[in-house]
Short mmCIF file of C-alpha atoms and ligand atoms in Angstrom, two decimals:
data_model
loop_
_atom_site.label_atom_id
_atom_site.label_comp_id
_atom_site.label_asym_id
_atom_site.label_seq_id
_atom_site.Cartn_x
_atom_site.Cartn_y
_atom_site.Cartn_z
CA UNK A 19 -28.17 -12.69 -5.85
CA UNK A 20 -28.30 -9.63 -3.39
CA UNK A 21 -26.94 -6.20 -4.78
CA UNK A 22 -23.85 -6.10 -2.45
CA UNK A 23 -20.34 -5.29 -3.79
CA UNK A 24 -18.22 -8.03 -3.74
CA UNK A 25 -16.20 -6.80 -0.87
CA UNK A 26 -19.22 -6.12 1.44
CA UNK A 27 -20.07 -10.06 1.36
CA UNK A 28 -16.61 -10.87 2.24
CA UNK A 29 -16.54 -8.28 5.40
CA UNK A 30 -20.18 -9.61 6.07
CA UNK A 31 -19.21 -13.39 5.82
CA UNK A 32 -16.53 -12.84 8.67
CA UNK A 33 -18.49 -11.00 11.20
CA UNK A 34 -21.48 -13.59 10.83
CA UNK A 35 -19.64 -16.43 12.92
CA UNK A 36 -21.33 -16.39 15.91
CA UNK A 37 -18.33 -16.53 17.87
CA UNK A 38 -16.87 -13.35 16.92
CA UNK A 39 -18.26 -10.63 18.69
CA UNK A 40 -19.50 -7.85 17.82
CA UNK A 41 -21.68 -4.81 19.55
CA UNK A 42 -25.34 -5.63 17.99
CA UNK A 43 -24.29 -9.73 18.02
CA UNK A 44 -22.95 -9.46 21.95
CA UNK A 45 -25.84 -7.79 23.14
CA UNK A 46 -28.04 -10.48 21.59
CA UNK A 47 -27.96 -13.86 22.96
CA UNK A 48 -26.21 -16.50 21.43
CA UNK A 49 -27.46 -18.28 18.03
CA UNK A 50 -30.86 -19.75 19.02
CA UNK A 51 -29.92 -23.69 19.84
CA UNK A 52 -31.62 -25.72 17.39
CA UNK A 53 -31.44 -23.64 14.39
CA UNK A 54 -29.16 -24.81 11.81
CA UNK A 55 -27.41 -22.77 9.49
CA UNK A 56 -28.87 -21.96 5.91
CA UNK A 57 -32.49 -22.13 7.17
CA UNK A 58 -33.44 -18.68 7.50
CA UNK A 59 -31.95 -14.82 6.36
CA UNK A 60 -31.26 -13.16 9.92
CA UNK A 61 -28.78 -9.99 10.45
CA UNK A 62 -28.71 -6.63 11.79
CA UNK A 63 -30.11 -3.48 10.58
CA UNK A 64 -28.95 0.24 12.26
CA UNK A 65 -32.03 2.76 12.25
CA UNK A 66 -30.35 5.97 11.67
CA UNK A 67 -31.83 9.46 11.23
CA UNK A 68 -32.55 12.88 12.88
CA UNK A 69 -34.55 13.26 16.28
CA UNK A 70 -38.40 13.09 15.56
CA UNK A 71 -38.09 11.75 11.89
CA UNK A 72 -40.10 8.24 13.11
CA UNK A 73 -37.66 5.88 13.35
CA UNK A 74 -39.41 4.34 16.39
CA UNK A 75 -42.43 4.37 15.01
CA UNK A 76 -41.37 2.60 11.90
CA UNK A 77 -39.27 -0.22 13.95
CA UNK A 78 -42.84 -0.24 15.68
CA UNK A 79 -44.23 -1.03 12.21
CA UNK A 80 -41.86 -3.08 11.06
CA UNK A 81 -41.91 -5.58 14.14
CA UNK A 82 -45.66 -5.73 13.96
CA UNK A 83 -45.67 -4.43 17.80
CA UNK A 84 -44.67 -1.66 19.92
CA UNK A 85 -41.10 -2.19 21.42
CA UNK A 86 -39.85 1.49 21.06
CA UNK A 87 -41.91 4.64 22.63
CA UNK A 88 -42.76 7.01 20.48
CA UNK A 89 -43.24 11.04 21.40
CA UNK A 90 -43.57 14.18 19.48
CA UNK A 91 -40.05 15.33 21.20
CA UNK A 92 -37.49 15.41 20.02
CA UNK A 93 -34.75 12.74 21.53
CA UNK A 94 -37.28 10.46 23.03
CA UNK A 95 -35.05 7.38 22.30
CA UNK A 96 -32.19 7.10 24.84
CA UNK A 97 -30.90 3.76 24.53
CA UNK A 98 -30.63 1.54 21.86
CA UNK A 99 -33.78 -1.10 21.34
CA UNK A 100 -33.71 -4.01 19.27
CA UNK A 101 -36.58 -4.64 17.29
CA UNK A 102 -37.12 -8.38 16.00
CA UNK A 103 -39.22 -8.90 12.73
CA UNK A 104 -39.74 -12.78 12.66
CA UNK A 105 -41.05 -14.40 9.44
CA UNK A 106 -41.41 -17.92 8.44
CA UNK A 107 -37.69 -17.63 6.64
CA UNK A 108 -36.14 -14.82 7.94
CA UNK A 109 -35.32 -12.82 11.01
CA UNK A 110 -34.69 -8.85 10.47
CA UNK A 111 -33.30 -7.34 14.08
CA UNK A 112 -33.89 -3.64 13.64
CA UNK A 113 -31.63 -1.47 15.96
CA UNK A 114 -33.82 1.42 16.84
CA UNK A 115 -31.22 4.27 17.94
CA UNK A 116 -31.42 7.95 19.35
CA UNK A 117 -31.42 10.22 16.85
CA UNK A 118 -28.20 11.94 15.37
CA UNK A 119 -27.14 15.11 17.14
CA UNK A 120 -24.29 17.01 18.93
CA UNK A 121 -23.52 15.64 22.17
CA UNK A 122 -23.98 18.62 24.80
CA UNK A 123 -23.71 17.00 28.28
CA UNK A 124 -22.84 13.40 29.38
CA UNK A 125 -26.38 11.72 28.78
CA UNK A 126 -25.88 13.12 24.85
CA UNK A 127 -22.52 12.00 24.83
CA UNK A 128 -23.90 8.82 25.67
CA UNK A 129 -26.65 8.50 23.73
CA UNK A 130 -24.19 9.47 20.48
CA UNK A 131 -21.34 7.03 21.60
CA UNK A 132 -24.68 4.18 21.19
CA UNK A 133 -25.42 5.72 17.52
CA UNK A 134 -21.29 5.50 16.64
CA UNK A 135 -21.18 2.24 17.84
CA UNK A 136 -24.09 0.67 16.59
CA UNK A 137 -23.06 1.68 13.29
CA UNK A 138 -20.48 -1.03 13.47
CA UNK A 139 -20.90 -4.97 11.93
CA UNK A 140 -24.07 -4.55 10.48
CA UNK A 141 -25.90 -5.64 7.47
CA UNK A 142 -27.24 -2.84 6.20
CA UNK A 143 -28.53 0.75 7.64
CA UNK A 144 -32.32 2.15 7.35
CA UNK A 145 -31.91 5.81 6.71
CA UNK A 146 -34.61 8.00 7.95
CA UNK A 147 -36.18 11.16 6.73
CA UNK A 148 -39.50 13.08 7.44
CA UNK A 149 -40.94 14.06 4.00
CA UNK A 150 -42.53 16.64 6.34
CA UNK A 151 -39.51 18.85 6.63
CA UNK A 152 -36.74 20.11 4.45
CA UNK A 153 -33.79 17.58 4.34
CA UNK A 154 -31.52 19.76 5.05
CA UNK A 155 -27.51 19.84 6.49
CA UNK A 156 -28.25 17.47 9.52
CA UNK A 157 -29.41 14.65 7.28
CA UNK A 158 -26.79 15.38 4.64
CA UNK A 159 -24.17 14.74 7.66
CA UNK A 160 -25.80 11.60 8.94
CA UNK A 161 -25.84 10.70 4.94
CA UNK A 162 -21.60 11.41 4.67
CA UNK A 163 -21.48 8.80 8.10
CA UNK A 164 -23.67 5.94 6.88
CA UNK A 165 -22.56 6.24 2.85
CA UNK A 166 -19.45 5.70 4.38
CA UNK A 167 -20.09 2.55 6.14
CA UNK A 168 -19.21 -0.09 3.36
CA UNK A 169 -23.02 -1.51 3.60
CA UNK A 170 -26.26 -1.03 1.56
CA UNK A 171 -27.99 1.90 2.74
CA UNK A 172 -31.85 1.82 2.73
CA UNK A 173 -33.80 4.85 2.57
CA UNK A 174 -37.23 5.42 4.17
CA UNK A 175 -38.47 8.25 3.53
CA UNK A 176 -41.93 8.75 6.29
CA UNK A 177 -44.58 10.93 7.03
CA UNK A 178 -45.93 10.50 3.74
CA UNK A 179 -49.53 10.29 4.78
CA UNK A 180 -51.42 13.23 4.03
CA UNK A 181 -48.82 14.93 1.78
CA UNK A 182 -49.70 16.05 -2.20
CA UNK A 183 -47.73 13.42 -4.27
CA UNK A 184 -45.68 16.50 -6.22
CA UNK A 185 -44.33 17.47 -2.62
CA UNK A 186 -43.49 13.48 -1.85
CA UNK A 187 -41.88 13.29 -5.47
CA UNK A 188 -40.04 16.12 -4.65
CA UNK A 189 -38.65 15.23 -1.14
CA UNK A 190 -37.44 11.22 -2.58
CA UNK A 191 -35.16 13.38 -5.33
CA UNK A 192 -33.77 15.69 -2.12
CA UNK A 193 -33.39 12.33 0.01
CA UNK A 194 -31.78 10.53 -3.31
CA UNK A 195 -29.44 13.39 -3.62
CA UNK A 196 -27.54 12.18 -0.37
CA UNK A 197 -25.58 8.63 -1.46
CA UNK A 198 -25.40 5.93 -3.41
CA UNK A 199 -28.27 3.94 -1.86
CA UNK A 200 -30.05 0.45 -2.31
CA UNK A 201 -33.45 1.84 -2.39
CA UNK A 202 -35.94 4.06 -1.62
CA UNK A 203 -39.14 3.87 -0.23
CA UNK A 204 -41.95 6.36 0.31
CA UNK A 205 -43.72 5.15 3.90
CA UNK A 206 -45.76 6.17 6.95
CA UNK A 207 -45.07 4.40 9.81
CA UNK A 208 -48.33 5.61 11.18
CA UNK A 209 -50.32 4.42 8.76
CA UNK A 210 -48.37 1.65 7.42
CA UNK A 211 -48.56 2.72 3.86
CA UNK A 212 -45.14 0.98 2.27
CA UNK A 213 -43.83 -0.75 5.65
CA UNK A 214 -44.75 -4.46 3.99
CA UNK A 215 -42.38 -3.36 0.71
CA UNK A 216 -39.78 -2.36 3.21
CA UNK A 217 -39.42 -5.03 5.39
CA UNK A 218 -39.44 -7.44 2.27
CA UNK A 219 -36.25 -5.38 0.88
CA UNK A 220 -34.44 -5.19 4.14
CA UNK A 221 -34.97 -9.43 4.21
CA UNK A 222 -33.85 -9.27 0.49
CA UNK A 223 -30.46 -7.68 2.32
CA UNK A 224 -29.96 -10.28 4.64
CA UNK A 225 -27.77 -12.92 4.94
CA UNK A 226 -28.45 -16.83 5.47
CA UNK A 227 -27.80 -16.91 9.31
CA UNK A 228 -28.98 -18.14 12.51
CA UNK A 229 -31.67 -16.88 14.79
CA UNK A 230 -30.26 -14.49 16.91
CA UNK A 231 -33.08 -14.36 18.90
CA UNK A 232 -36.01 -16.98 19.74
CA UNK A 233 -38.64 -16.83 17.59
CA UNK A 234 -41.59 -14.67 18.65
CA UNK A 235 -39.41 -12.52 20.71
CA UNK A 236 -40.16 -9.05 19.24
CA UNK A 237 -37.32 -7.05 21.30
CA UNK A 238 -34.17 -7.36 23.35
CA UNK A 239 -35.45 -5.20 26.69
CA UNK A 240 -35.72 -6.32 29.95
CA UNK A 241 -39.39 -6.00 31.41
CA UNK A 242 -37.81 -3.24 33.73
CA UNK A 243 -36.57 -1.71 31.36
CA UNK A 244 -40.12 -1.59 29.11
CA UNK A 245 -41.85 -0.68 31.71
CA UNK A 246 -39.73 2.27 32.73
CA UNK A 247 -39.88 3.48 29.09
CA UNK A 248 -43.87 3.34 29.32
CA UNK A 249 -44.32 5.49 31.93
CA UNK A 250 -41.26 7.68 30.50
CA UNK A 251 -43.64 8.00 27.67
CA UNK A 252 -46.28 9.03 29.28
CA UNK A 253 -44.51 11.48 31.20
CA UNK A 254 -42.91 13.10 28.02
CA UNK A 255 -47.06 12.91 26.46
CA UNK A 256 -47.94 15.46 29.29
CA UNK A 257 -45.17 17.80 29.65
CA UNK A 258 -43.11 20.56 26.95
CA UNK A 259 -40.31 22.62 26.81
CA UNK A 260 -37.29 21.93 28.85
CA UNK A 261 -39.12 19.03 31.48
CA UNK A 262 -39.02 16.13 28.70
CA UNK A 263 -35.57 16.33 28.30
CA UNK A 264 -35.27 15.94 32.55
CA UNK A 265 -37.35 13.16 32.82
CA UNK A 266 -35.98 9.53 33.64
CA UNK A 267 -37.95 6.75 34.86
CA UNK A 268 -36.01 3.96 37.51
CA UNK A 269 -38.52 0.64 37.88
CA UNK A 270 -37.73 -0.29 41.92
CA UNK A 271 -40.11 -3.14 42.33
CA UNK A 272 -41.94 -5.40 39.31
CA UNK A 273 -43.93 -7.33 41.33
CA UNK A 274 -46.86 -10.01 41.28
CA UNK A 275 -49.30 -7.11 42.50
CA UNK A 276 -47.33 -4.18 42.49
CA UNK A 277 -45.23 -2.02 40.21
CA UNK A 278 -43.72 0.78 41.50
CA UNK A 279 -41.20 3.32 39.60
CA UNK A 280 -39.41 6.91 40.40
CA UNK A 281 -39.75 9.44 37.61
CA UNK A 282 -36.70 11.78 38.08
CA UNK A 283 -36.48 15.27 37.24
CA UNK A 284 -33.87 17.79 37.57
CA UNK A 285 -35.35 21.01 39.74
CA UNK A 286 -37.97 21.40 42.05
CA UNK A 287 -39.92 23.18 39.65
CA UNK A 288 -39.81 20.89 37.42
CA UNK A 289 -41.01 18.16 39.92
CA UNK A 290 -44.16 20.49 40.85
CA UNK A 291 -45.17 20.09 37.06
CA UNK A 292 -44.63 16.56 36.88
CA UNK A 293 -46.87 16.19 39.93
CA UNK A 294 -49.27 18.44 39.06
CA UNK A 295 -51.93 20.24 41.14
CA UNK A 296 -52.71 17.83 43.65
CA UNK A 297 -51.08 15.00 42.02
CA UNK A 298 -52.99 15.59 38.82
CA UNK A 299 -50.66 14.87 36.27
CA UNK A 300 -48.71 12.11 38.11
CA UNK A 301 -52.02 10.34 38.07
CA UNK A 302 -52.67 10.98 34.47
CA UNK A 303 -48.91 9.40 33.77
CA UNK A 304 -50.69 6.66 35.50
CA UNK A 305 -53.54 6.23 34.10
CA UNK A 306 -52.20 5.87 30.88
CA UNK A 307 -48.99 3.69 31.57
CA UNK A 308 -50.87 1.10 33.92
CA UNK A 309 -53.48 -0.87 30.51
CA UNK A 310 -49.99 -0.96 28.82
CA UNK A 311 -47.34 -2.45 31.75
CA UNK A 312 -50.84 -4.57 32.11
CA UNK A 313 -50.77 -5.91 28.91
CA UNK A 314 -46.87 -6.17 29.09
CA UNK A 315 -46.71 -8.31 32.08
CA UNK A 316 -49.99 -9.82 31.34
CA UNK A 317 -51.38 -9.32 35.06
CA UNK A 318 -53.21 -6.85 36.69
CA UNK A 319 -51.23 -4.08 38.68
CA UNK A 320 -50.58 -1.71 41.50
CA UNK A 321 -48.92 1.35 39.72
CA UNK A 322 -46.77 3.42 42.59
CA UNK A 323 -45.29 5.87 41.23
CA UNK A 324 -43.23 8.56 42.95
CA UNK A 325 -41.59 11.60 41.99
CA UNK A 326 -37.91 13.16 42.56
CA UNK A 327 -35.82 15.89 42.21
CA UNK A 328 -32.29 14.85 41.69
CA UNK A 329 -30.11 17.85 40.22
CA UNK A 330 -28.36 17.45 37.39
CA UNK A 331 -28.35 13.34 36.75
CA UNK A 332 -27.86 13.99 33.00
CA UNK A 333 -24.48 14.92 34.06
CA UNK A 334 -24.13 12.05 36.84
CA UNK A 335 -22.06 9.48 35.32
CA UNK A 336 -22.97 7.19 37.65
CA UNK A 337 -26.40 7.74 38.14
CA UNK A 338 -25.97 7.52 34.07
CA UNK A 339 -25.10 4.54 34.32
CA UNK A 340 -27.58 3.33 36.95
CA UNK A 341 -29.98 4.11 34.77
CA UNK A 342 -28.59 1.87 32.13
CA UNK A 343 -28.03 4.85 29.80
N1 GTP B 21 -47.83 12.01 10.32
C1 GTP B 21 -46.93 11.12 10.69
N2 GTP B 21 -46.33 11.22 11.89
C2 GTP B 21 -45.41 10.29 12.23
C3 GTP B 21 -45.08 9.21 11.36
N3 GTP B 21 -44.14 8.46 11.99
C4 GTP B 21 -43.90 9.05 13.17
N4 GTP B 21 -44.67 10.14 13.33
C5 GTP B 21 -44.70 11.03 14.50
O1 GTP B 21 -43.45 11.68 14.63
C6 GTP B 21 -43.13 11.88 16.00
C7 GTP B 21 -41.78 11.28 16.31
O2 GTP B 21 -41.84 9.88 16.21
P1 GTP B 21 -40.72 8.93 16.84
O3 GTP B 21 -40.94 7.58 16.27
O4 GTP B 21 -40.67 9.08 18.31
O5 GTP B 21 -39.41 9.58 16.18
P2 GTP B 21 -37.88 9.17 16.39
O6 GTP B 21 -37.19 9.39 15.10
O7 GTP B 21 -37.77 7.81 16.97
O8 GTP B 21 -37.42 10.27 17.43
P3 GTP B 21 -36.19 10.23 18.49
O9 GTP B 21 -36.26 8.96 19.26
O10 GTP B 21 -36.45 11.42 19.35
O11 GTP B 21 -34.94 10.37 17.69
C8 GTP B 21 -44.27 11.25 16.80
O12 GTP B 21 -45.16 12.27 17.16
C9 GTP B 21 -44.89 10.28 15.81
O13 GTP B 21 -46.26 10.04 16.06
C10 GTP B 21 -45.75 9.12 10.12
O14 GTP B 21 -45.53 8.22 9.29
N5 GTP B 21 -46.66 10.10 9.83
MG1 MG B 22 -36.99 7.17 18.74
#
């Protein structure tokens, strides 16, 4: 019998027909024909947490695979990525989200309004904290939100690798401070310390349902979309301060033999660091996105990439929207 109150099953049995929709459910595809009911444990699962804390990483880990990019920046993750966990008997779909924060322009508007709504019809949340810094008033805010949500709430508390175990037993008594949660468990999502014991719980959490997804997929983007991320994380690998935050990547042309993107900044300036001296770092962005879009598409490429200034998109709604944000 799975810890959930009484009224949580109820809630959970009505939004599990696969006709009603529902944000995670309707950007899924439909119940995997061929899969009958009962066979497996399958639902949704909200990452939530502060920029930086590694929840992409740990959707990484828990997948088995990367789906999500991962940077030391903060707000790296714009969009919302499912990642799938398939197992024998169940199938976890982790919702890897941008971090928490206070909208200050239309692209962190938008990136909020996919953490508010991603919150809603799901089986359980993932809380994330970084053992490596105080958990402070930004997680105890996220905390009041996803206490408040009605389903089990799963701590993870990561970055434990490499920390004395009197500092880690300290931290798990500040994270179990912040609600009334299901469990907690002490992980790196580098290393993989604890991600096993994890995944297992979050199953343990899951309804019986169908697959939402075919088995062996391991996430819901596009390979435009993947590939666009790659070389956005590549981009944010090689550049600080302000640029990160001005850097979007547009995928024109996925070809047979050639792949060729725009990475878009916001001033001239910043498009002379993106290029580099003589193209220097626009060829490093390269050189490190093209094994990975390789492996991706499973083909060898052309990588074109080009570079443009287009002044102030994070506040172009439509070039917002273009860009699938
Ligand atoms: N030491 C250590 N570093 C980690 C661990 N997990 C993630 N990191 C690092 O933390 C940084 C942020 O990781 P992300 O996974 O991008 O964090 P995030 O929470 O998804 O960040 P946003 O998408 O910006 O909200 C990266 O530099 C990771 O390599 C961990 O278990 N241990
Ligand atoms: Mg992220």
């Amino acid at each position: 019998m799975r810890e959930v109150p009484q009224s949580t099953r109820s809630r959970h049995r009505h939004v599990r027909a696969p006709w009603i929709s529902s944000p995670p459910r309707a950007a899924g595809i439909l119940p995997h024909p061929g899969w009958g009911y009962g066979l497996l444990r399958s639902g949704f699962v909200a990452v939530a947490g502060r920029p930086n804390v590694g929840k992409s990483t740990l959707v990484n880990a828990l997948a088995g695979g990367k789906v999500a990019i991962v940077s030391d920046k903060p707000q790296t993750t714009r969009r919302r990525v499912m990642g799938i966990a398939n197992g024998p008997d169940y199938q976890l779909v982790l919702a890897d989200l941008p971090g928490f924060q206070r909208p200050r322009d239309p692209l962190t508007e938008r990136m909020q309004r996919t953490v508010d709504q991603s919150l809603e019809e799901i089986d359980a949340v993932l809380l994330v904290f970084s053992a490596r810094e105080r958990i402070g008033a930004g997680d105890r805010y996220i905390a009041e939100r996803v206490f408040g949500l009605g389903v089990p709430v799963v701590i993870a508390l990561n970055k434990v690798d490499r920390l004395k175990p009197g500092h880690i037993a300290e931290q798990m008594q500040n994270a179990a401070r912040l609600g009334e949660f299901h469990s907690l468990h002490p992980v790196s999502a580098l290393t993989g310390d604890g991600v096993d014991e994890l995944r297992g719980d979050l199953v343990e959490l899951l309804p019986e349902g169908p697959a939402y997804y075919p088995a062996g997929q391991r996430s819901d983007v596009t390979p435009e979309l993947h590939v666009a991320e790659l070389i956005r994380e590549k981009a944010l690998q090689l550049t600080r301060e302000e640029v990160p935050h001005a850097i979007s990547v547009e995928v024109e042309e996925l070809g047979e033999k050639v792949v060729r993107a725009t990475i878009f900044v916001e001033t001239d300036s910043q498009k002379q660091i993106v290029v580099g001296k003589g193209g220097s770092i626009v060829k490093k962005i390269g050189t490190r996105a093209r094994p990975e879009i390789e492996q991706l598409l499973d083909h060898p490429v052309f990588l074109e990439l080009n570079v443009k200034a287009r002044p102030r998109w994070r506040r172009d709604e439509a070039m917002l929207e273009r860009l699938g944000l």
